[in-house]
Short mmCIF file of C-alpha atoms in Angstrom, two decimals:
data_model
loop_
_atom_site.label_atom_id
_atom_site.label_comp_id
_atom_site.label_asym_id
_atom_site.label_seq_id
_atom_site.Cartn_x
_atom_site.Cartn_y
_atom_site.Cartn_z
CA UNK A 5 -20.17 -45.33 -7.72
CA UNK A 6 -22.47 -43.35 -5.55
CA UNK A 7 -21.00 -44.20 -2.70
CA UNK A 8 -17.60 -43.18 -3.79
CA UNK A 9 -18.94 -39.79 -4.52
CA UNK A 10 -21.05 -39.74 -1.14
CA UNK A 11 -17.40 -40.52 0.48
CA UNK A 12 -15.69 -38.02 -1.37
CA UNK A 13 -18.21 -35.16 -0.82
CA UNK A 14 -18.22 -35.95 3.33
CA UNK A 15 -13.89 -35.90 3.06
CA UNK A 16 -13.98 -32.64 1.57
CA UNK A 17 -16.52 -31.32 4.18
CA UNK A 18 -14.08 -32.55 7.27
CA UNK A 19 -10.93 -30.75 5.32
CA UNK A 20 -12.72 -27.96 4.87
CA UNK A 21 -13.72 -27.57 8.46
CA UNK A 22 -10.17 -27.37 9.50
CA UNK A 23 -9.21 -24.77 7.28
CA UNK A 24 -7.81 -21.30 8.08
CA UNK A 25 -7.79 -18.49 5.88
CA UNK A 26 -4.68 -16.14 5.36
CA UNK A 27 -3.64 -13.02 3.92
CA UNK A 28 -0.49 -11.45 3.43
CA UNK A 29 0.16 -7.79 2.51
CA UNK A 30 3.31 -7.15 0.80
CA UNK A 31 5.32 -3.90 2.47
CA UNK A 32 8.18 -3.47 -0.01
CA UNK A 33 8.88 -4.36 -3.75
CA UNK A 34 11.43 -6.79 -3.23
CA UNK A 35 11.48 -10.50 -3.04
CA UNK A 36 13.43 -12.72 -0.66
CA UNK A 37 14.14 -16.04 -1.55
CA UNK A 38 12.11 -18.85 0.46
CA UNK A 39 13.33 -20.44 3.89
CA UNK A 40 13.83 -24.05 4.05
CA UNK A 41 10.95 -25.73 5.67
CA UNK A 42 12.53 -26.75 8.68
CA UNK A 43 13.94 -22.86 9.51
CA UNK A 44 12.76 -21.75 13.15
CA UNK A 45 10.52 -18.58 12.40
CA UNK A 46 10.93 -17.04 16.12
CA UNK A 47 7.63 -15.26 16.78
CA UNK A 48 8.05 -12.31 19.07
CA UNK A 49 4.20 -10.62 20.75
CA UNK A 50 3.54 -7.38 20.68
CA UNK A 51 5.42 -5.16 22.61
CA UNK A 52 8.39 -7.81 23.13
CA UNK A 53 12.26 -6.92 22.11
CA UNK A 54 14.33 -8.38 19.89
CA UNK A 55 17.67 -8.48 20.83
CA UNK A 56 19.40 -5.27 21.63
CA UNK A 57 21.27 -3.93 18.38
CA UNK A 58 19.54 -6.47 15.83
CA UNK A 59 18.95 -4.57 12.42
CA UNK A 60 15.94 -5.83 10.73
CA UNK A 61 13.19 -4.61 7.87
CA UNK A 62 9.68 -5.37 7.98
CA UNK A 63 8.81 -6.64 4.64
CA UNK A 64 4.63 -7.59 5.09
CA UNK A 65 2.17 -8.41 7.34
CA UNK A 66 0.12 -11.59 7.69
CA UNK A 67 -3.08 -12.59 8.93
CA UNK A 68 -4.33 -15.55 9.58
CA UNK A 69 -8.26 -17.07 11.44
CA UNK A 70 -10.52 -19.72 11.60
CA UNK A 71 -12.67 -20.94 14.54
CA UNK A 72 -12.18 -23.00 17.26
CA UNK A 73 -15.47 -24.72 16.60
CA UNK A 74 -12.98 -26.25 13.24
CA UNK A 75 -9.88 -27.43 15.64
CA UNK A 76 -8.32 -24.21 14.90
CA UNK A 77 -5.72 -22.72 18.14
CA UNK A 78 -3.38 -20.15 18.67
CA UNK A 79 -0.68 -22.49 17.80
CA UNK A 80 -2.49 -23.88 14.84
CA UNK A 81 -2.88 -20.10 13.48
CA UNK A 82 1.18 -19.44 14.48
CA UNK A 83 2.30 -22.53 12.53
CA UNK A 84 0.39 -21.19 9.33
CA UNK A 85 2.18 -18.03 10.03
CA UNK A 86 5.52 -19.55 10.08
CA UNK A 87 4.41 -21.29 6.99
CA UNK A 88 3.73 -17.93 5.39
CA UNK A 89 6.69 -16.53 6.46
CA UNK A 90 9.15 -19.32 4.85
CA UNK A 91 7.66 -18.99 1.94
CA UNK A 92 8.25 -15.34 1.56
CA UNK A 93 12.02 -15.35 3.04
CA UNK A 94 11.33 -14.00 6.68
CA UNK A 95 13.35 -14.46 9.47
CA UNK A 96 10.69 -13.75 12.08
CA UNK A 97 7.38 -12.13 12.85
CA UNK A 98 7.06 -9.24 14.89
CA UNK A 99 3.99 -7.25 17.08
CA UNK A 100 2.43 -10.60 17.12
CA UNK A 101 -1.21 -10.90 18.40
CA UNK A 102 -3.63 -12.91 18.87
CA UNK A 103 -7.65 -11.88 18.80
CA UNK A 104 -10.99 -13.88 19.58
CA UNK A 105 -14.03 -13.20 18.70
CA UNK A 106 -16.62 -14.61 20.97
CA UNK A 107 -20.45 -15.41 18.71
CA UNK A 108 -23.88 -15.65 20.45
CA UNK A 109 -23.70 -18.80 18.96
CA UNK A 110 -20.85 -19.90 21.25
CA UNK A 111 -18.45 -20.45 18.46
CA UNK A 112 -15.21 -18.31 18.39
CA UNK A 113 -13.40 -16.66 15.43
CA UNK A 114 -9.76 -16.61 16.55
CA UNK A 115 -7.42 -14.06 14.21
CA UNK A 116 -3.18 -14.35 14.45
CA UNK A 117 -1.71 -10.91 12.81
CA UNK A 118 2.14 -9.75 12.50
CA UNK A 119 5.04 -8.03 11.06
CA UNK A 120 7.38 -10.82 8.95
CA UNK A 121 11.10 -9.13 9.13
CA UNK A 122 13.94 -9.89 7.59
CA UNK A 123 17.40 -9.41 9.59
CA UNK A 124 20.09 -7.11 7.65
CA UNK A 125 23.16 -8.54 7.01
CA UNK A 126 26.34 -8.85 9.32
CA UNK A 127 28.68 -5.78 8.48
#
């Protein structure tokens, strides 16, 4: 029995090292209904175009870390964005960027932020 707790306790320490955290601020009242999970989320950086005449509302930003010291990457922090932006309907994230923070410890604290958008409809 005490080792099954010893084994659970040390699992939940090596998920819990992976983990990122995430926020989302909501921009506008109204809800869009979720993506399906296998819906390309294009991720534009800041400063990049979308495609000339594309019509498009921002509806939130989202923010997402954790440190490389956990396995986190930039592409580990993007896919959680795309997962964030599924679930609240987006078609793609704008002004992406991607921050690290460098610790005297030599650890890193890396930080993904963007716009999530969602394209207006075909007239």
């Amino acid at each position: 029995m005490q080792k099954n707790i010893l084994g659970l306790a040390l699992s939940l320490l090596v998920l819990a090292g992976c983990a990122t955290s995430s926020s989302y601020v909501q921009y506008t009242p109204e809800r869009f209904p979720p993506k399906d999970p296998y819906f390309t989320v294009n991720v534009y950086a800041q400063g990049q175009s979308l495609a000339a005449g594309s019509v498009y509302y921002v509806i939130g930003r989202v923010s997402v870390e954790g440190f490389a010291s956990s396995g986190v990457s930039p592409e580990t922090l993007m896919n959680q964005a795309r997962k964030i932006a599924r679930a609240r309907g987006a078609d793609a994230i704008i002004n992406s960027r991607t921050m690290v923070f460098h610790y005297y410890n030599g650890d890193a604290l890396l930080r993904f932020k963007g716009e999530l958008i969602v394209y207006a409809p075909a007239k």
